[in-house]
Amino acid sequence: MSLLVVGSVAFDGIETPFGKVEKTLGGAASYFALAASHFTPVRVVGIVGDDFTAREKAILGGRNGRIDLEGLEHAPGKSFFWAGRYNQNMNERTTLTTELNVFADFQPKLPKSYLDTSFIFLGNIQPTLQLSVLKQVKRKPVLVGLDSMNYWIERTGSELRETLRHIQVLVINDDETRQLTGEHNLTRAAKDIFKMGPKILVIKRGEHGALLVHRDFLFAVPAFPLEEVHDPTGAGDSFAGGFMGSLARDGRVNEKSLRRAMVYGSVMGSFTCERFGVERLTTLKLSEIKARARHFSKLTSFTL
Ligand code: AMP
């Protein structure tokens, strides 16, 4: 089934103990789309500037046309630019620069061909803009997922709460979950989030994996134990891409498909960490994804 993502398509500057890149294709929607495209075709809604050239277009378009860029608006000026530096153990990241550029005046517009999308992911942007995407679709989607961050929770809390009333899956990290609810215990925080609208909460916990909380069941997936993490940038967005991509491919949302989606989310997040930027997502083969998913099955299987 069709899958749409709205979010940042950007250039990133990244510094980790393994190296440094000045300017490489990034942005939450880029990671999401590249990860999800291994499962299902993806439609992208975003905005880029004059510096987004045929080279970047070829990276996103290089997945055999599985990433539809009709909804990627080109505007005069520079693309969104973000730079970050990781500490020695990769657990902490300092944001060095955030330049909104053309992103500052972004008003998401869905092309006609996107209006019937069944699975929608509202990437981390201003909550009112996230809601404006939902208002444009013509048919009720099967599932709407949403990501947000401390920046929006602090500055646009009431707008975010309004948008949350219209979505089913909230995909955020543990700090954001605590910040949004004011509750430290994550299972109790999930109950507060259910009162805000979502029926499913997916908590991304970095190297500790991810937890799915549904009214009827809980599911935890570890992070894949990698020997070398080169660059964790975009791991969360790649997780969301694998998660939503798997669900859209299954075409239905039930306990079985949600458990499988969690594993594919973790699989895609782990691949992203192996190389700088989006590189690993562009070279990845389906056979490698399947092999790592099997590895997860072994990693977590036990008998009582
Ligand atoms: P993650 O590592 O999952 O937090 O995602 C990092 C990606 O998010 C980078 O590629 C950035 O370009 C993008 N990003 C960083 N800050 C923002 C922001 N305020 N709004 C939208 N995208 C952002």
Short mmCIF file of C-alpha atoms and ligand atoms in Angstrom, two decimals:
data_model
loop_
_atom_site.label_atom_id
_atom_site.label_comp_id
_atom_site.label_asym_id
_atom_site.label_seq_id
_atom_site.Cartn_x
_atom_site.Cartn_y
_atom_site.Cartn_z
CA MET A 1 0.00 0.00 0.00
CA SER A 2 1.08 3.59 -0.57
CA LEU A 3 3.26 5.36 1.99
CA LEU A 4 3.89 9.10 2.29
CA VAL A 5 6.42 10.98 4.41
CA VAL A 6 6.62 14.70 5.10
CA GLY A 7 9.78 16.09 6.69
CA SER A 8 13.20 17.60 6.21
CA VAL A 9 15.32 16.92 3.16
CA ALA A 10 18.60 18.51 4.12
CA PHE A 11 22.34 18.75 4.02
CA ASP A 12 24.15 17.61 7.15
CA GLY A 13 27.64 18.21 8.51
CA ILE A 14 28.65 15.27 10.72
CA GLU A 15 31.58 14.71 13.05
CA THR A 16 32.09 11.40 14.86
CA PRO A 17 35.20 9.71 16.31
CA PHE A 18 35.40 7.87 12.95
CA GLY A 19 35.59 10.93 10.73
CA LYS A 20 34.02 14.11 9.48
CA VAL A 21 31.90 15.13 6.49
CA GLU A 22 31.24 18.80 5.72
CA LYS A 23 28.06 18.48 3.68
CA THR A 24 26.17 15.33 2.82
CA LEU A 25 22.57 14.51 1.92
CA GLY A 26 20.51 14.14 5.10
CA GLY A 27 17.21 15.15 6.65
CA ALA A 28 14.65 13.00 8.42
CA ALA A 29 12.54 12.45 5.28
CA SER A 30 15.60 11.32 3.27
CA TYR A 31 16.53 8.65 5.84
CA PHE A 32 12.90 7.61 6.23
CA ALA A 33 12.27 7.33 2.48
CA LEU A 34 15.50 5.45 1.73
CA ALA A 35 14.80 2.97 4.54
CA ALA A 36 11.10 2.49 3.71
CA SER A 37 11.77 2.14 -0.04
CA HIS A 38 13.25 -1.30 0.64
CA PHE A 39 9.73 -2.41 1.62
CA THR A 40 7.31 -0.34 -0.45
CA PRO A 41 7.25 2.72 -2.80
CA VAL A 42 7.39 6.03 -0.91
CA ARG A 43 6.02 9.50 -1.69
CA VAL A 44 8.03 12.44 -0.33
CA VAL A 45 6.71 15.86 0.66
CA GLY A 46 9.41 18.40 1.49
CA ILE A 47 11.32 21.42 0.29
CA VAL A 48 14.88 21.93 -1.01
CA GLY A 49 16.90 24.85 -2.35
CA ASP A 50 19.18 25.47 -5.37
CA ASP A 51 22.00 23.47 -3.76
CA PHE A 52 19.94 20.27 -4.13
CA THR A 53 21.27 19.15 -7.49
CA ALA A 54 20.93 16.22 -9.87
CA ARG A 55 23.47 14.41 -7.67
CA GLU A 56 21.20 14.36 -4.58
CA LYS A 57 18.16 13.70 -6.76
CA ALA A 58 19.96 10.67 -8.16
CA ILE A 59 20.61 9.32 -4.63
CA LEU A 60 16.94 9.50 -3.65
CA GLY A 61 15.73 8.57 -7.13
CA GLY A 62 18.31 5.80 -7.43
CA ARG A 63 16.12 3.26 -5.66
CA ASN A 64 14.64 2.18 -9.01
CA GLY A 65 12.06 4.92 -8.89
CA ARG A 66 10.65 3.63 -5.59
CA ILE A 67 10.95 7.13 -4.12
CA ASP A 68 8.48 9.49 -5.74
CA LEU A 69 9.80 13.08 -5.60
CA GLU A 70 6.83 14.86 -7.21
CA GLY A 71 6.00 16.37 -3.80
CA LEU A 72 9.53 17.69 -3.24
CA GLU A 73 9.28 21.44 -3.82
CA HIS A 74 12.26 23.40 -5.16
CA ALA A 75 12.61 26.98 -3.90
CA PRO A 76 15.24 29.66 -4.49
CA GLY A 77 17.83 29.71 -1.70
CA LYS A 78 19.67 27.10 0.35
CA SER A 79 18.34 23.79 1.65
CA PHE A 80 17.91 23.11 5.37
CA PHE A 81 21.35 22.61 6.91
CA TRP A 82 22.10 20.81 10.16
CA ALA A 83 25.48 20.00 11.73
CA GLY A 84 26.22 17.81 14.73
CA ARG A 85 29.13 16.32 16.63
CA TYR A 86 29.13 13.04 18.57
CA ASN A 87 31.18 12.41 21.70
CA GLN A 88 33.61 9.53 22.08
CA ASN A 89 31.03 6.90 23.11
CA MET A 90 28.51 8.13 20.48
CA ASN A 91 25.73 8.42 23.05
CA GLU A 92 25.69 12.18 23.15
CA ARG A 93 25.31 14.54 20.27
CA THR A 94 25.84 18.29 20.20
CA THR A 95 23.96 20.22 17.56
CA LEU A 96 26.44 22.72 16.12
CA THR A 97 24.23 24.42 13.53
CA THR A 98 20.60 24.46 12.46
CA GLU A 99 19.93 26.70 9.44
CA LEU A 100 16.30 26.50 8.36
CA ASN A 101 16.86 28.34 5.04
CA VAL A 102 14.04 27.42 2.57
CA PHE A 103 12.50 25.24 5.29
CA ALA A 104 11.51 28.39 7.23
CA ASP A 105 8.61 29.15 4.87
CA PHE A 106 7.67 25.54 4.14
CA GLN A 107 3.96 24.93 3.56
CA PRO A 108 3.49 21.24 2.65
CA LYS A 109 1.52 20.78 -0.57
CA LEU A 110 0.39 17.34 -1.67
CA PRO A 111 0.33 16.68 -5.42
CA LYS A 112 -2.96 15.22 -6.69
CA SER A 113 -1.38 11.80 -7.08
CA TYR A 114 -0.63 11.68 -3.31
CA LEU A 115 -4.17 12.42 -2.08
CA ASP A 116 -5.20 8.77 -1.73
CA THR A 117 -2.21 7.64 0.40
CA SER A 118 -3.01 4.86 2.91
CA PHE A 119 -0.01 5.08 5.25
CA ILE A 120 1.29 8.50 6.29
CA PHE A 121 4.28 9.48 8.38
CA LEU A 122 4.41 13.03 9.70
CA GLY A 123 8.12 13.64 10.23
CA ASN A 124 9.51 16.00 12.78
CA ILE A 125 8.25 19.46 11.64
CA GLN A 126 6.00 22.17 13.11
CA PRO A 127 2.85 20.35 14.39
CA THR A 128 0.40 22.64 12.54
CA LEU A 129 2.16 21.81 9.27
CA GLN A 130 1.93 18.11 10.14
CA LEU A 131 -1.83 18.51 10.59
CA SER A 132 -2.13 20.45 7.31
CA VAL A 133 -0.90 17.34 5.47
CA LEU A 134 -3.69 15.24 7.00
CA LYS A 135 -6.27 17.88 6.08
CA GLN A 136 -5.28 17.57 2.41
CA VAL A 137 -5.73 13.80 2.01
CA LYS A 138 -9.02 12.78 0.44
CA ARG A 139 -9.53 9.33 1.95
CA LYS A 140 -9.11 8.32 5.59
CA PRO A 141 -5.64 6.73 5.82
CA VAL A 142 -5.19 3.23 7.29
CA LEU A 143 -2.50 4.51 9.65
CA VAL A 144 -0.88 7.82 10.52
CA GLY A 145 2.44 7.92 12.39
CA LEU A 146 4.12 10.99 13.84
CA ASP A 147 7.54 11.99 15.09
CA SER A 148 8.32 15.10 17.10
CA MET A 149 11.14 16.51 19.20
CA ASN A 150 11.94 18.59 22.29
CA TYR A 151 11.99 21.79 20.19
CA TRP A 152 8.28 21.45 19.26
CA ILE A 153 7.21 20.00 22.63
CA GLU A 154 8.62 23.11 24.36
CA ARG A 155 7.53 25.78 21.89
CA THR A 156 4.29 24.47 20.35
CA GLY A 157 2.88 22.13 23.00
CA SER A 158 -0.79 22.95 22.42
CA GLU A 159 -0.49 22.69 18.61
CA LEU A 160 1.24 19.32 19.05
CA ARG A 161 -1.58 18.09 21.31
CA GLU A 162 -4.13 19.11 18.68
CA THR A 163 -2.24 17.17 15.98
CA LEU A 164 -1.87 14.13 18.27
CA ARG A 165 -5.68 13.82 18.37
CA HIS A 166 -5.58 12.86 14.67
CA ILE A 167 -2.85 10.22 14.59
CA GLN A 168 -2.56 6.57 15.67
CA VAL A 169 1.17 5.88 16.22
CA LEU A 170 3.54 8.20 18.02
CA VAL A 171 7.21 7.36 17.33
CA ILE A 172 9.50 9.28 19.69
CA ASN A 173 12.49 8.70 21.96
CA ASP A 174 12.45 8.12 25.71
CA ASP A 175 13.42 11.70 26.69
CA GLU A 176 10.68 13.11 24.45
CA THR A 177 8.13 10.69 25.94
CA ARG A 178 9.00 11.92 29.44
CA GLN A 179 9.01 15.56 28.37
CA LEU A 180 5.62 15.31 26.65
CA THR A 181 3.90 13.67 29.61
CA GLY A 182 5.92 14.89 32.60
CA GLU A 183 6.02 11.22 33.68
CA HIS A 184 9.33 9.43 34.21
CA ASN A 185 8.03 5.85 34.09
CA LEU A 186 7.58 4.97 30.41
CA THR A 187 4.68 2.52 30.81
CA ARG A 188 2.75 5.09 32.83
CA ALA A 189 3.74 7.78 30.31
CA ALA A 190 2.24 5.61 27.56
CA LYS A 191 -1.15 5.68 29.35
CA ASP A 192 -1.02 9.49 29.36
CA ILE A 193 -0.19 9.49 25.65
CA PHE A 194 -3.15 7.20 24.89
CA LYS A 195 -5.40 9.86 26.46
CA MET A 196 -4.00 12.39 23.94
CA GLY A 197 -5.13 10.36 20.89
CA PRO A 198 -2.52 7.82 19.72
CA LYS A 199 -3.36 4.13 20.21
CA ILE A 200 0.23 2.98 19.84
CA LEU A 201 3.43 4.43 21.28
CA VAL A 202 6.82 3.43 19.89
CA ILE A 203 9.67 4.58 22.12
CA LYS A 204 13.09 4.67 20.43
CA ARG A 205 15.85 4.04 22.94
CA GLY A 206 19.02 4.28 20.85
CA GLU A 207 21.50 1.53 21.67
CA HIS A 208 18.90 0.01 24.03
CA GLY A 209 16.49 -0.78 21.21
CA ALA A 210 12.81 0.17 21.06
CA LEU A 211 9.59 -0.51 22.93
CA LEU A 212 6.08 -0.66 21.48
CA VAL A 213 3.22 0.00 23.87
CA HIS A 214 -0.30 -0.93 22.75
CA ARG A 215 -3.34 -1.06 25.03
CA ASP A 216 -3.38 -4.88 24.68
CA PHE A 217 0.30 -5.81 24.48
CA LEU A 218 3.93 -4.72 24.84
CA PHE A 219 6.76 -5.59 22.49
CA ALA A 220 10.45 -4.86 22.95
CA VAL A 221 13.16 -5.16 20.33
CA PRO A 222 16.89 -4.78 21.00
CA ALA A 223 19.25 -2.67 18.93
CA PHE A 224 21.43 -4.88 16.75
CA PRO A 225 24.81 -5.30 18.50
CA LEU A 226 27.12 -3.72 15.90
CA GLU A 227 30.88 -3.97 16.27
CA GLU A 228 31.40 -0.48 14.91
CA VAL A 229 28.96 2.38 14.91
CA HIS A 230 30.36 4.96 12.47
CA ASP A 231 27.56 7.51 12.47
CA PRO A 232 24.19 7.22 14.30
CA THR A 233 22.69 10.23 12.46
CA GLY A 234 19.29 9.33 11.05
CA ALA A 235 19.05 6.00 12.88
CA GLY A 236 15.73 7.06 14.43
CA ASP A 237 14.33 8.17 11.07
CA SER A 238 15.54 4.95 9.44
CA PHE A 239 13.83 3.02 12.25
CA ALA A 240 10.59 4.86 11.46
CA GLY A 241 11.07 4.15 7.73
CA GLY A 242 11.57 0.42 8.32
CA PHE A 243 8.64 0.34 10.76
CA MET A 244 6.13 2.16 8.52
CA GLY A 245 7.49 0.54 5.34
CA SER A 246 6.96 -2.92 6.77
CA LEU A 247 3.40 -2.07 7.85
CA ALA A 248 2.56 -0.54 4.46
CA ARG A 249 3.92 -3.63 2.71
CA ASP A 250 1.77 -5.88 4.95
CA GLY A 251 -1.20 -3.57 4.31
CA ARG A 252 -2.73 -4.27 7.71
CA VAL A 253 -2.09 -3.24 11.28
CA ASN A 254 -2.39 -6.00 13.88
CA GLU A 255 -0.23 -7.48 16.61
CA LYS A 256 1.70 -9.69 14.19
CA SER A 257 2.44 -6.94 11.65
CA LEU A 258 3.36 -4.47 14.44
CA ARG A 259 5.86 -6.92 15.98
CA ARG A 260 7.41 -7.55 12.55
CA ALA A 261 7.54 -3.79 11.86
CA MET A 262 9.46 -3.21 15.11
CA VAL A 263 12.11 -5.71 14.04
CA TYR A 264 12.45 -4.17 10.56
CA GLY A 265 12.67 -0.73 12.19
CA SER A 266 15.57 -1.87 14.32
CA VAL A 267 17.18 -3.62 11.32
CA MET A 268 17.11 -0.43 9.22
CA GLY A 269 18.33 1.78 12.10
CA SER A 270 21.30 -0.54 12.59
CA PHE A 271 22.33 -0.48 8.93
CA THR A 272 22.28 3.34 8.89
CA CYS A 273 24.81 3.44 11.75
CA GLU A 274 27.36 1.39 9.79
CA ARG A 275 28.39 4.23 7.43
CA PHE A 276 28.27 8.01 7.31
CA GLY A 277 25.04 9.72 6.27
CA VAL A 278 22.62 7.81 4.07
CA GLU A 279 25.33 5.78 2.33
CA ARG A 280 24.53 2.36 3.76
CA LEU A 281 20.83 2.67 2.89
CA THR A 282 21.75 3.18 -0.77
CA THR A 283 23.92 0.07 -1.11
CA LEU A 284 21.77 -2.27 0.95
CA LYS A 285 20.32 -5.43 -0.62
CA LEU A 286 17.07 -7.17 0.30
CA SER A 287 19.04 -10.33 1.09
CA GLU A 288 21.05 -8.40 3.73
CA ILE A 289 17.87 -7.03 5.32
CA LYS A 290 16.35 -10.52 5.49
CA ALA A 291 19.55 -12.01 6.92
CA ARG A 292 19.70 -9.39 9.69
CA ALA A 293 16.00 -9.90 10.50
CA ARG A 294 16.72 -13.64 10.89
CA HIS A 295 19.62 -12.73 13.14
CA PHE A 296 17.19 -10.76 15.35
CA SER A 297 14.97 -13.78 15.57
CA LYS A 298 17.90 -15.88 16.85
CA LEU A 299 19.12 -13.07 19.09
CA THR A 300 15.85 -12.96 21.01
CA SER A 301 14.57 -16.54 20.86
CA PHE A 302 14.42 -18.68 24.00
CA THR A 303 12.41 -21.51 25.50
CA LEU A 304 10.81 -21.70 28.92
P1 AMP B 1 18.12 11.72 13.99
O1 AMP B 1 19.57 11.31 14.07
O2 AMP B 1 17.18 10.57 13.86
O3 AMP B 1 17.76 12.69 15.07
O4 AMP B 1 17.95 12.52 12.63
C1 AMP B 1 18.92 13.41 12.16
C2 AMP B 1 18.38 14.11 10.91
O5 AMP B 1 17.37 15.04 11.31
C3 AMP B 1 19.47 14.90 10.21
O6 AMP B 1 19.61 14.38 8.90
C4 AMP B 1 18.97 16.34 10.20
O7 AMP B 1 19.09 16.95 8.93
C5 AMP B 1 17.52 16.26 10.61
N1 AMP B 1 17.16 17.32 11.57
C6 AMP B 1 17.89 17.82 12.59
N2 AMP B 1 17.23 18.81 13.24
C7 AMP B 1 16.03 18.94 12.62
C8 AMP B 1 14.87 19.80 12.81
N3 AMP B 1 14.83 20.73 13.77
N4 AMP B 1 13.82 19.64 11.98
C9 AMP B 1 13.84 18.70 11.00
N5 AMP B 1 14.90 17.88 10.76
C10 AMP B 1 15.98 17.99 11.55
#
